[in-house]
Amino acid sequence: MSQFSLSSFAPVADQIFVAVAQPAGVNIGLIVGPEGALVIDTGSSPAQGAAIRAAAEAFAGVPVTSVLVTHWHYDHFFGLAGFAGLPSFGHENLLAWLGRPEAAQAALELGVELNELASPTVTFSLAKVLNAGGRRVEALHFGPAHTDGDVVVYVPDAQLVFAGDLLESAGPPSFGPDCRLRDWPIALDGILGLTREETKIVPGHGPVMDRMDAFDQRSRISALYGQVEYVIGLGKKVEDAYAAAEWPFDEATVRAALPVAYAQLAAAGVTPKRQLPLLGTN
């Protein structure tokens, strides 16, 4: 079986559906209007993107008329070329990533040709109103967080949010070197400001979440950053940090996040200082 596959679309709200694309288990959104449909995220290769487009049109019964990418990571972005000829949307910071080594390495590991990948035809910095086949959809950027170009999709008539990888329910969030850990909770505040008790949130990976799930994950990310500041204040080097505090995520997640957090704090001038012994102690 090919590593690139797609599950069937399943309903999450009125005329809004989600399928799961492998190899990364990414949620692919489908918002259906009376005259067309909007696809959210595109899979991991141009061929998979084309397959997602065909599956979406067959399922919806209307043409896909536009597509949006929530951020630059390969499982969301690399399928965009499969939607050639359609208006495609993404944050303006997406454009630079195709020329960076991280994208080249991801393409090499997937067996995807980097020169076959596509950029969005329309980019924006803060917000964009989209027409999903006659249905209003809002695309919003709340600042750097999981990446420097995360886009949230809000469907007002359904009280539903596509959060991209700002939120995850299949496991803990991914704290890669391109994340902005300090700013991530602020971006999540933007999502929480959109939501009500009944709002459904589709994360980048995993089952649908609710507002309380988002609150919980926001508090854990904020606590992670706060604990890193705390252990740096104790003078702990990165290799000693895990044992020096209690953490809001599992050990593997925290150990992966610590070098990222230490590097970002060091860039801001915050580094471990040698702690002087207390008076009267040996």
PDB file of C-alpha atoms in Angstrom:
ATOM      1  CA  MET A   1       0.000   0.000   0.000  1.00  0.00           C
ATOM      2  CA  SER A   2       1.268   3.472  -0.836  1.00  0.00           C
ATOM      3  CA  GLN A   3       2.370   5.642   2.090  1.00  0.00           C
ATOM      4  CA  PHE A   4       0.060   8.332   0.643  1.00  0.00           C
ATOM      5  CA  SER A   5      -3.584   7.513   1.391  1.00  0.00           C
ATOM      6  CA  LEU A   6      -6.837   9.254   2.277  1.00  0.00           C
ATOM      7  CA  SER A   7      -9.745   8.127   4.436  1.00  0.00           C
ATOM      8  CA  SER A   8     -13.374   8.787   3.555  1.00  0.00           C
ATOM      9  CA  PHE A   9     -14.800  12.205   4.377  1.00  0.00           C
ATOM     10  CA  ALA A  10     -16.828  12.228   7.607  1.00  0.00           C
ATOM     11  CA  PRO A  11     -19.238  14.975   8.759  1.00  0.00           C
ATOM     12  CA  VAL A  12     -18.290  17.316  11.607  1.00  0.00           C
ATOM     13  CA  ALA A  13     -20.923  20.037  11.056  1.00  0.00           C
ATOM     14  CA  ASP A  14     -23.557  21.027   8.490  1.00  0.00           C
ATOM     15  CA  GLN A  15     -21.940  20.427   5.082  1.00  0.00           C
ATOM     16  CA  ILE A  16     -18.470  20.394   6.638  1.00  0.00           C
ATOM     17  CA  PHE A  17     -16.390  17.235   6.504  1.00  0.00           C
ATOM     18  CA  VAL A  18     -12.965  15.913   7.444  1.00  0.00           C
ATOM     19  CA  ALA A  19     -10.807  13.172   5.925  1.00  0.00           C
ATOM     20  CA  VAL A  20      -7.455  11.961   7.208  1.00  0.00           C
ATOM     21  CA  ALA A  21      -4.437  11.918   4.888  1.00  0.00           C
ATOM     22  CA  GLN A  22      -1.444   9.663   5.542  1.00  0.00           C
ATOM     23  CA  PRO A  23       1.500   9.380   6.117  1.00  0.00           C
ATOM     24  CA  ALA A  24       1.134  12.053   8.811  1.00  0.00           C
ATOM     25  CA  GLY A  25      -2.503  11.602   9.857  1.00  0.00           C
ATOM     26  CA  VAL A  26      -3.362  15.166   8.887  1.00  0.00           C
ATOM     27  CA  ASN A  27      -6.960  16.378   8.897  1.00  0.00           C
ATOM     28  CA  ILE A  28      -8.180  17.568   5.479  1.00  0.00           C
ATOM     29  CA  GLY A  29     -11.181  19.898   5.685  1.00  0.00           C
ATOM     30  CA  LEU A  30     -13.999  20.201   3.175  1.00  0.00           C
ATOM     31  CA  ILE A  31     -16.472  23.090   3.443  1.00  0.00           C
ATOM     32  CA  VAL A  32     -19.336  22.704   0.982  1.00  0.00           C
ATOM     33  CA  GLY A  33     -21.448  25.601  -0.256  1.00  0.00           C
ATOM     34  CA  PRO A  34     -24.324  25.629  -2.745  1.00  0.00           C
ATOM     35  CA  GLU A  35     -22.041  26.393  -5.698  1.00  0.00           C
ATOM     36  CA  GLY A  36     -18.691  24.888  -4.775  1.00  0.00           C
ATOM     37  CA  ALA A  37     -16.364  23.750  -2.033  1.00  0.00           C
ATOM     38  CA  LEU A  38     -13.244  24.885  -0.181  1.00  0.00           C
ATOM     39  CA  VAL A  39     -10.559  22.363   0.770  1.00  0.00           C
ATOM     40  CA  ILE A  40      -8.373  23.038   3.810  1.00  0.00           C
ATOM     41  CA  ASP A  41      -4.860  21.590   3.632  1.00  0.00           C
ATOM     42  CA  THR A  42      -3.584  19.482   0.793  1.00  0.00           C
ATOM     43  CA  GLY A  43      -1.611  16.421   1.890  1.00  0.00           C
ATOM     44  CA  SER A  44       2.028  15.519   1.423  1.00  0.00           C
ATOM     45  CA  SER A  45       2.663  15.460  -2.345  1.00  0.00           C
ATOM     46  CA  PRO A  46       1.262  16.934  -5.561  1.00  0.00           C
ATOM     47  CA  ALA A  47      -0.190  13.530  -6.480  1.00  0.00           C
ATOM     48  CA  GLN A  48      -1.883  13.236  -3.101  1.00  0.00           C
ATOM     49  CA  GLY A  49      -3.227  16.765  -3.483  1.00  0.00           C
ATOM     50  CA  ALA A  50      -4.775  15.823  -6.837  1.00  0.00           C
ATOM     51  CA  ALA A  51      -6.303  12.730  -5.243  1.00  0.00           C
ATOM     52  CA  ILE A  52      -7.744  14.832  -2.403  1.00  0.00           C
ATOM     53  CA  ARG A  53      -9.232  17.249  -4.925  1.00  0.00           C
ATOM     54  CA  ALA A  54     -10.854  14.411  -6.913  1.00  0.00           C
ATOM     55  CA  ALA A  55     -12.175  12.716  -3.770  1.00  0.00           C
ATOM     56  CA  ALA A  56     -13.582  15.992  -2.438  1.00  0.00           C
ATOM     57  CA  GLU A  57     -15.426  16.748  -5.669  1.00  0.00           C
ATOM     58  CA  ALA A  58     -16.821  13.217  -5.942  1.00  0.00           C
ATOM     59  CA  PHE A  59     -18.003  13.352  -2.328  1.00  0.00           C
ATOM     60  CA  ALA A  60     -19.398  16.906  -2.335  1.00  0.00           C
ATOM     61  CA  GLY A  61     -21.117  16.747  -5.720  1.00  0.00           C
ATOM     62  CA  VAL A  62     -19.922  20.260  -6.512  1.00  0.00           C
ATOM     63  CA  PRO A  63     -16.550  21.428  -7.850  1.00  0.00           C
ATOM     64  CA  VAL A  64     -13.738  22.415  -5.544  1.00  0.00           C
ATOM     65  CA  THR A  65     -13.468  26.143  -6.193  1.00  0.00           C
ATOM     66  CA  SER A  66     -10.651  27.098  -3.793  1.00  0.00           C
ATOM     67  CA  VAL A  67      -8.090  25.693  -1.374  1.00  0.00           C
ATOM     68  CA  LEU A  68      -6.309  27.003   1.721  1.00  0.00           C
ATOM     69  CA  VAL A  69      -3.086  25.906   3.425  1.00  0.00           C
ATOM     70  CA  THR A  70      -2.894  26.393   7.200  1.00  0.00           C
ATOM     71  CA  HIS A  71       0.949  26.423   7.378  1.00  0.00           C
ATOM     72  CA  TRP A  72       4.097  25.360   5.549  1.00  0.00           C
ATOM     73  CA  HIS A  73       4.689  21.852   6.970  1.00  0.00           C
ATOM     74  CA  TYR A  74       4.802  19.163   4.302  1.00  0.00           C
ATOM     75  CA  ASP A  75       1.633  17.265   5.303  1.00  0.00           C
ATOM     76  CA  HIS A  76      -0.439  20.433   4.912  1.00  0.00           C
ATOM     77  CA  PHE A  77       1.377  22.209   2.063  1.00  0.00           C
ATOM     78  CA  PHE A  78       3.136  19.843  -0.328  1.00  0.00           C
ATOM     79  CA  GLY A  79      -0.070  18.741  -2.066  1.00  0.00           C
ATOM     80  CA  LEU A  80      -0.973  22.250  -3.223  1.00  0.00           C
ATOM     81  CA  ALA A  81       0.239  21.662  -6.799  1.00  0.00           C
ATOM     82  CA  GLY A  82      -2.582  19.126  -7.133  1.00  0.00           C
ATOM     83  CA  PHE A  83      -5.026  22.046  -7.064  1.00  0.00           C
ATOM     84  CA  ALA A  84      -3.550  23.845 -10.081  1.00  0.00           C
ATOM     85  CA  GLY A  85      -5.878  26.324 -11.742  1.00  0.00           C
ATOM     86  CA  LEU A  86      -7.781  27.168  -8.556  1.00  0.00           C
ATOM     87  CA  PRO A  87      -7.448  30.193  -6.285  1.00  0.00           C
ATOM     88  CA  SER A  88      -5.251  29.043  -3.394  1.00  0.00           C
ATOM     89  CA  PHE A  89      -4.730  30.885  -0.134  1.00  0.00           C
ATOM     90  CA  GLY A  90      -2.089  30.975   2.577  1.00  0.00           C
ATOM     91  CA  HIS A  91      -0.139  33.276   4.827  1.00  0.00           C
ATOM     92  CA  GLU A  92       2.500  35.433   3.157  1.00  0.00           C
ATOM     93  CA  ASN A  93       5.293  33.744   5.129  1.00  0.00           C
ATOM     94  CA  LEU A  94       4.631  30.478   3.283  1.00  0.00           C
ATOM     95  CA  LEU A  95       6.420  31.755   0.202  1.00  0.00           C
ATOM     96  CA  ALA A  96       9.872  31.754   1.759  1.00  0.00           C
ATOM     97  CA  TRP A  97       9.750  28.204   3.083  1.00  0.00           C
ATOM     98  CA  LEU A  98       9.998  26.420  -0.253  1.00  0.00           C
ATOM     99  CA  GLY A  99      13.484  27.900  -0.657  1.00  0.00           C
ATOM    100  CA  ARG A 100      14.748  26.776   2.744  1.00  0.00           C
ATOM    101  CA  PRO A 101      16.670  23.609   3.641  1.00  0.00           C
ATOM    102  CA  GLU A 102      13.861  22.322   5.870  1.00  0.00           C
ATOM    103  CA  ALA A 103      11.494  22.021   2.916  1.00  0.00           C
ATOM    104  CA  ALA A 104      14.158  20.422   0.746  1.00  0.00           C
ATOM    105  CA  GLN A 105      14.887  17.826   3.426  1.00  0.00           C
ATOM    106  CA  ALA A 106      11.196  17.011   3.907  1.00  0.00           C
ATOM    107  CA  ALA A 107      10.736  16.604   0.142  1.00  0.00           C
ATOM    108  CA  LEU A 108      13.772  14.318  -0.078  1.00  0.00           C
ATOM    109  CA  GLU A 109      12.484  12.078   2.721  1.00  0.00           C
ATOM    110  CA  LEU A 110       9.068  11.808   1.034  1.00  0.00           C
ATOM    111  CA  GLY A 111      10.471  11.174  -2.438  1.00  0.00           C
ATOM    112  CA  VAL A 112       8.824  14.394  -3.684  1.00  0.00           C
ATOM    113  CA  GLU A 113      10.500  16.681  -6.219  1.00  0.00           C
ATOM    114  CA  LEU A 114      10.908  20.119  -4.678  1.00  0.00           C
ATOM    115  CA  ASN A 115      10.562  21.874  -8.047  1.00  0.00           C
ATOM    116  CA  GLU A 116       7.083  20.361  -8.475  1.00  0.00           C
ATOM    117  CA  LEU A 117       5.689  22.059  -5.385  1.00  0.00           C
ATOM    118  CA  ALA A 118       3.451  25.126  -5.647  1.00  0.00           C
ATOM    119  CA  SER A 119       2.923  28.315  -3.651  1.00  0.00           C
ATOM    120  CA  PRO A 120      -0.478  29.900  -2.925  1.00  0.00           C
ATOM    121  CA  THR A 121      -1.802  32.226  -5.605  1.00  0.00           C
ATOM    122  CA  VAL A 122      -3.146  34.635  -2.954  1.00  0.00           C
ATOM    123  CA  THR A 123      -1.363  35.440   0.296  1.00  0.00           C
ATOM    124  CA  PHE A 124      -2.307  37.693   3.192  1.00  0.00           C
ATOM    125  CA  SER A 125      -0.813  38.902   6.455  1.00  0.00           C
ATOM    126  CA  LEU A 126      -3.670  39.102   8.954  1.00  0.00           C
ATOM    127  CA  ALA A 127      -7.090  38.157   7.571  1.00  0.00           C
ATOM    128  CA  LYS A 128      -8.941  37.172   4.421  1.00  0.00           C
ATOM    129  CA  VAL A 129     -12.638  36.577   3.761  1.00  0.00           C
ATOM    130  CA  LEU A 130     -13.167  33.607   1.432  1.00  0.00           C
ATOM    131  CA  ASN A 131     -16.157  32.478  -0.593  1.00  0.00           C
ATOM    132  CA  ALA A 132     -16.615  28.727  -0.153  1.00  0.00           C
ATOM    133  CA  GLY A 133     -19.052  28.183  -3.019  1.00  0.00           C
ATOM    134  CA  GLY A 134     -21.428  30.833  -1.704  1.00  0.00           C
ATOM    135  CA  ARG A 135     -20.607  30.339   1.969  1.00  0.00           C
ATOM    136  CA  ARG A 136     -18.636  32.899   3.994  1.00  0.00           C
ATOM    137  CA  VAL A 137     -15.405  31.661   5.550  1.00  0.00           C
ATOM    138  CA  GLU A 138     -12.831  33.744   7.430  1.00  0.00           C
ATOM    139  CA  ALA A 139      -9.087  32.987   7.371  1.00  0.00           C
ATOM    140  CA  LEU A 140      -7.168  34.546  10.270  1.00  0.00           C
ATOM    141  CA  HIS A 141      -3.549  34.818  11.401  1.00  0.00           C
ATOM    142  CA  PHE A 142      -3.090  35.408  15.128  1.00  0.00           C
ATOM    143  CA  GLY A 143       0.688  35.730  15.051  1.00  0.00           C
ATOM    144  CA  PRO A 144       3.609  33.304  15.098  1.00  0.00           C
ATOM    145  CA  ALA A 145       3.062  30.132  17.103  1.00  0.00           C
ATOM    146  CA  HIS A 146       3.440  26.596  15.708  1.00  0.00           C
ATOM    147  CA  THR A 147       5.104  28.303  12.715  1.00  0.00           C
ATOM    148  CA  ASP A 148       5.475  31.915  11.575  1.00  0.00           C
ATOM    149  CA  GLY A 149       2.496  31.611   9.214  1.00  0.00           C
ATOM    150  CA  ASP A 150      -0.321  29.710  10.925  1.00  0.00           C
ATOM    151  CA  VAL A 151      -3.803  30.323   9.528  1.00  0.00           C
ATOM    152  CA  VAL A 152      -7.050  29.535  11.347  1.00  0.00           C
ATOM    153  CA  VAL A 153     -10.248  29.001   9.359  1.00  0.00           C
ATOM    154  CA  TYR A 154     -13.544  30.100  10.955  1.00  0.00           C
ATOM    155  CA  VAL A 155     -16.960  29.139   9.582  1.00  0.00           C
ATOM    156  CA  PRO A 156     -19.411  31.503  11.313  1.00  0.00           C
ATOM    157  CA  ASP A 157     -22.649  29.838  10.205  1.00  0.00           C
ATOM    158  CA  ALA A 158     -21.498  26.499  11.648  1.00  0.00           C
ATOM    159  CA  GLN A 159     -19.590  27.725  14.735  1.00  0.00           C
ATOM    160  CA  LEU A 160     -16.619  25.655  13.628  1.00  0.00           C
ATOM    161  CA  VAL A 161     -12.887  26.378  13.560  1.00  0.00           C
ATOM    162  CA  PHE A 162     -10.109  24.633  11.650  1.00  0.00           C
ATOM    163  CA  ALA A 163      -7.050  25.263  13.825  1.00  0.00           C
ATOM    164  CA  GLY A 164      -4.286  23.639  11.805  1.00  0.00           C
ATOM    165  CA  ASP A 165      -1.472  22.467  14.092  1.00  0.00           C
ATOM    166  CA  LEU A 166      -2.046  25.237  16.613  1.00  0.00           C
ATOM    167  CA  LEU A 167      -4.070  22.508  18.339  1.00  0.00           C
ATOM    168  CA  GLU A 168      -3.718  18.737  18.243  1.00  0.00           C
ATOM    169  CA  SER A 169      -5.745  15.948  19.826  1.00  0.00           C
ATOM    170  CA  ALA A 170      -3.942  12.919  18.376  1.00  0.00           C
ATOM    171  CA  GLY A 171      -1.096  13.660  20.778  1.00  0.00           C
ATOM    172  CA  PRO A 172       0.778  16.614  22.262  1.00  0.00           C
ATOM    173  CA  PRO A 173       1.598  19.616  20.075  1.00  0.00           C
ATOM    174  CA  SER A 174       4.751  19.514  17.973  1.00  0.00           C
ATOM    175  CA  PHE A 175       7.367  21.966  19.232  1.00  0.00           C
ATOM    176  CA  GLY A 176       9.696  22.165  16.243  1.00  0.00           C
ATOM    177  CA  PRO A 177      12.573  24.594  15.812  1.00  0.00           C
ATOM    178  CA  ASP A 178      10.323  26.861  13.719  1.00  0.00           C
ATOM    179  CA  CYS A 179       7.741  27.329  16.469  1.00  0.00           C
ATOM    180  CA  ARG A 180       7.488  30.433  18.659  1.00  0.00           C
ATOM    181  CA  LEU A 181       6.791  28.963  22.060  1.00  0.00           C
ATOM    182  CA  ARG A 182       6.368  32.249  23.924  1.00  0.00           C
ATOM    183  CA  ASP A 183       3.800  33.530  21.422  1.00  0.00           C
ATOM    184  CA  TRP A 184       1.839  30.301  20.920  1.00  0.00           C
ATOM    185  CA  PRO A 185      -0.605  30.875  23.843  1.00  0.00           C
ATOM    186  CA  ILE A 186      -1.387  34.331  22.449  1.00  0.00           C
ATOM    187  CA  ALA A 187      -2.390  32.799  19.113  1.00  0.00           C
ATOM    188  CA  LEU A 188      -4.600  30.326  20.953  1.00  0.00           C
ATOM    189  CA  ASP A 189      -6.253  33.243  22.732  1.00  0.00           C
ATOM    190  CA  GLY A 190      -7.300  34.383  19.260  1.00  0.00           C
ATOM    191  CA  ILE A 191      -8.998  31.049  18.630  1.00  0.00           C
ATOM    192  CA  LEU A 192     -10.657  31.077  22.035  1.00  0.00           C
ATOM    193  CA  GLY A 193     -11.988  34.548  21.283  1.00  0.00           C
ATOM    194  CA  LEU A 194     -13.862  33.124  18.296  1.00  0.00           C
ATOM    195  CA  THR A 195     -15.458  30.259  20.144  1.00  0.00           C
ATOM    196  CA  ARG A 196     -18.549  29.597  22.191  1.00  0.00           C
ATOM    197  CA  GLU A 197     -19.454  26.632  24.359  1.00  0.00           C
ATOM    198  CA  GLU A 198     -20.948  24.846  21.353  1.00  0.00           C
ATOM    199  CA  THR A 199     -18.094  25.591  18.945  1.00  0.00           C
ATOM    200  CA  LYS A 200     -16.307  22.622  17.383  1.00  0.00           C
ATOM    201  CA  ILE A 201     -12.583  22.846  16.693  1.00  0.00           C
ATOM    202  CA  VAL A 202     -10.905  20.642  14.105  1.00  0.00           C
ATOM    203  CA  PRO A 203      -7.233  20.277  15.058  1.00  0.00           C
ATOM    204  CA  GLY A 204      -4.444  19.570  12.627  1.00  0.00           C
ATOM    205  CA  HIS A 205      -4.299  15.953  13.783  1.00  0.00           C
ATOM    206  CA  GLY A 206      -6.828  13.898  15.735  1.00  0.00           C
ATOM    207  CA  PRO A 207     -10.515  14.044  16.665  1.00  0.00           C
ATOM    208  CA  VAL A 208     -12.630  17.179  16.951  1.00  0.00           C
ATOM    209  CA  MET A 209     -12.033  19.258  20.075  1.00  0.00           C
ATOM    210  CA  ASP A 210     -14.195  21.648  22.060  1.00  0.00           C
ATOM    211  CA  ARG A 211     -13.496  24.974  23.743  1.00  0.00           C
ATOM    212  CA  MET A 212     -12.411  23.408  27.036  1.00  0.00           C
ATOM    213  CA  ASP A 213      -9.957  21.157  25.200  1.00  0.00           C
ATOM    214  CA  ALA A 214      -8.448  24.258  23.617  1.00  0.00           C
ATOM    215  CA  PHE A 215      -8.260  26.015  27.003  1.00  0.00           C
ATOM    216  CA  ASP A 216      -6.462  23.017  28.462  1.00  0.00           C
ATOM    217  CA  GLN A 217      -3.895  22.817  25.677  1.00  0.00           C
ATOM    218  CA  ARG A 218      -3.315  26.566  25.814  1.00  0.00           C
ATOM    219  CA  SER A 219      -2.637  26.379  29.555  1.00  0.00           C
ATOM    220  CA  ARG A 220      -0.207  23.491  29.095  1.00  0.00           C
ATOM    221  CA  ILE A 221       1.791  25.300  26.409  1.00  0.00           C
ATOM    222  CA  SER A 222       1.942  28.407  28.572  1.00  0.00           C
ATOM    223  CA  ALA A 223       3.023  26.305  31.551  1.00  0.00           C
ATOM    224  CA  LEU A 224       5.759  24.660  29.495  1.00  0.00           C
ATOM    225  CA  TYR A 225       7.243  28.033  28.622  1.00  0.00           C
ATOM    226  CA  GLY A 226       6.887  29.225  32.205  1.00  0.00           C
ATOM    227  CA  GLN A 227       8.687  26.175  33.553  1.00  0.00           C
ATOM    228  CA  VAL A 228      11.555  26.687  31.117  1.00  0.00           C
ATOM    229  CA  GLU A 229      11.930  30.254  32.385  1.00  0.00           C
ATOM    230  CA  TYR A 230      11.868  28.888  35.934  1.00  0.00           C
ATOM    231  CA  VAL A 231      14.623  26.293  35.436  1.00  0.00           C
ATOM    232  CA  ILE A 232      16.778  28.793  33.563  1.00  0.00           C
ATOM    233  CA  GLY A 233      16.336  31.104  36.536  1.00  0.00           C
ATOM    234  CA  LEU A 234      17.641  28.273  38.724  1.00  0.00           C
ATOM    235  CA  GLY A 235      20.753  28.213  36.570  1.00  0.00           C
ATOM    236  CA  LYS A 236      19.984  24.822  35.041  1.00  0.00           C
ATOM    237  CA  LYS A 237      21.528  23.967  31.704  1.00  0.00           C
ATOM    238  CA  VAL A 238      19.302  22.378  29.092  1.00  0.00           C
ATOM    239  CA  GLU A 239      20.579  18.854  29.787  1.00  0.00           C
ATOM    240  CA  ASP A 240      19.630  19.209  33.469  1.00  0.00           C
ATOM    241  CA  ALA A 241      16.323  20.990  32.989  1.00  0.00           C
ATOM    242  CA  TYR A 242      13.915  18.047  32.810  1.00  0.00           C
ATOM    243  CA  ALA A 243      14.828  16.727  36.252  1.00  0.00           C
ATOM    244  CA  ALA A 244      14.539  20.163  37.832  1.00  0.00           C
ATOM    245  CA  ALA A 245      10.796  20.757  37.434  1.00  0.00           C
ATOM    246  CA  GLU A 246       7.374  19.260  36.889  1.00  0.00           C
ATOM    247  CA  TRP A 247       6.120  19.453  33.317  1.00  0.00           C
ATOM    248  CA  PRO A 248       2.708  19.651  31.601  1.00  0.00           C
ATOM    249  CA  PHE A 249       3.550  17.150  28.836  1.00  0.00           C
ATOM    250  CA  ASP A 250       5.138  13.709  28.661  1.00  0.00           C
ATOM    251  CA  GLU A 251       8.895  13.320  28.948  1.00  0.00           C
ATOM    252  CA  ALA A 252       9.579  12.768  25.237  1.00  0.00           C
ATOM    253  CA  THR A 253       7.636  15.901  24.274  1.00  0.00           C
ATOM    254  CA  VAL A 254       9.335  18.046  26.906  1.00  0.00           C
ATOM    255  CA  ARG A 255      12.841  16.806  26.098  1.00  0.00           C
ATOM    256  CA  ALA A 256      12.238  17.622  22.425  1.00  0.00           C
ATOM    257  CA  ALA A 257      10.914  21.082  23.297  1.00  0.00           C
ATOM    258  CA  LEU A 258      13.629  22.071  25.764  1.00  0.00           C
ATOM    259  CA  PRO A 259      16.428  22.818  23.246  1.00  0.00           C
ATOM    260  CA  VAL A 260      13.986  24.881  21.190  1.00  0.00           C
ATOM    261  CA  ALA A 261      12.831  26.869  24.204  1.00  0.00           C
ATOM    262  CA  TYR A 262      16.366  27.382  25.518  1.00  0.00           C
ATOM    263  CA  ALA A 263      17.555  28.613  22.123  1.00  0.00           C
ATOM    264  CA  GLN A 264      14.674  31.060  21.804  1.00  0.00           C
ATOM    265  CA  LEU A 265      15.209  32.425  25.292  1.00  0.00           C
ATOM    266  CA  ALA A 266      18.956  32.697  24.655  1.00  0.00           C
ATOM    267  CA  ALA A 267      18.195  34.759  21.546  1.00  0.00           C
ATOM    268  CA  ALA A 268      16.263  37.108  23.847  1.00  0.00           C
ATOM    269  CA  GLY A 269      19.233  37.332  26.207  1.00  0.00           C
ATOM    270  CA  VAL A 270      17.913  34.894  28.829  1.00  0.00           C
ATOM    271  CA  THR A 271      20.483  32.245  29.760  1.00  0.00           C
ATOM    272  CA  PRO A 272      21.230  30.138  32.861  1.00  0.00           C
ATOM    273  CA  LYS A 273      23.338  31.987  35.390  1.00  0.00           C
ATOM    274  CA  ARG A 274      25.617  30.326  37.930  1.00  0.00           C
ATOM    275  CA  GLN A 275      23.853  30.257  41.280  1.00  0.00           C
ATOM    276  CA  LEU A 276      25.922  31.479  44.226  1.00  0.00           C
ATOM    277  CA  PRO A 277      25.773  29.330  47.402  1.00  0.00           C
ATOM    278  CA  LEU A 278      23.619  30.571  50.248  1.00  0.00           C
ATOM    279  CA  LEU A 279      25.456  32.209  53.166  1.00  0.00           C
ATOM    280  CA  GLY A 280      26.307  29.777  55.921  1.00  0.00           C
ATOM    281  CA  THR A 281      26.407  26.735  53.655  1.00  0.00           C
ATOM    282  CA  ASN A 282      29.428  24.767  52.566  1.00  0.00           C
TER     283      ASN A 282
END
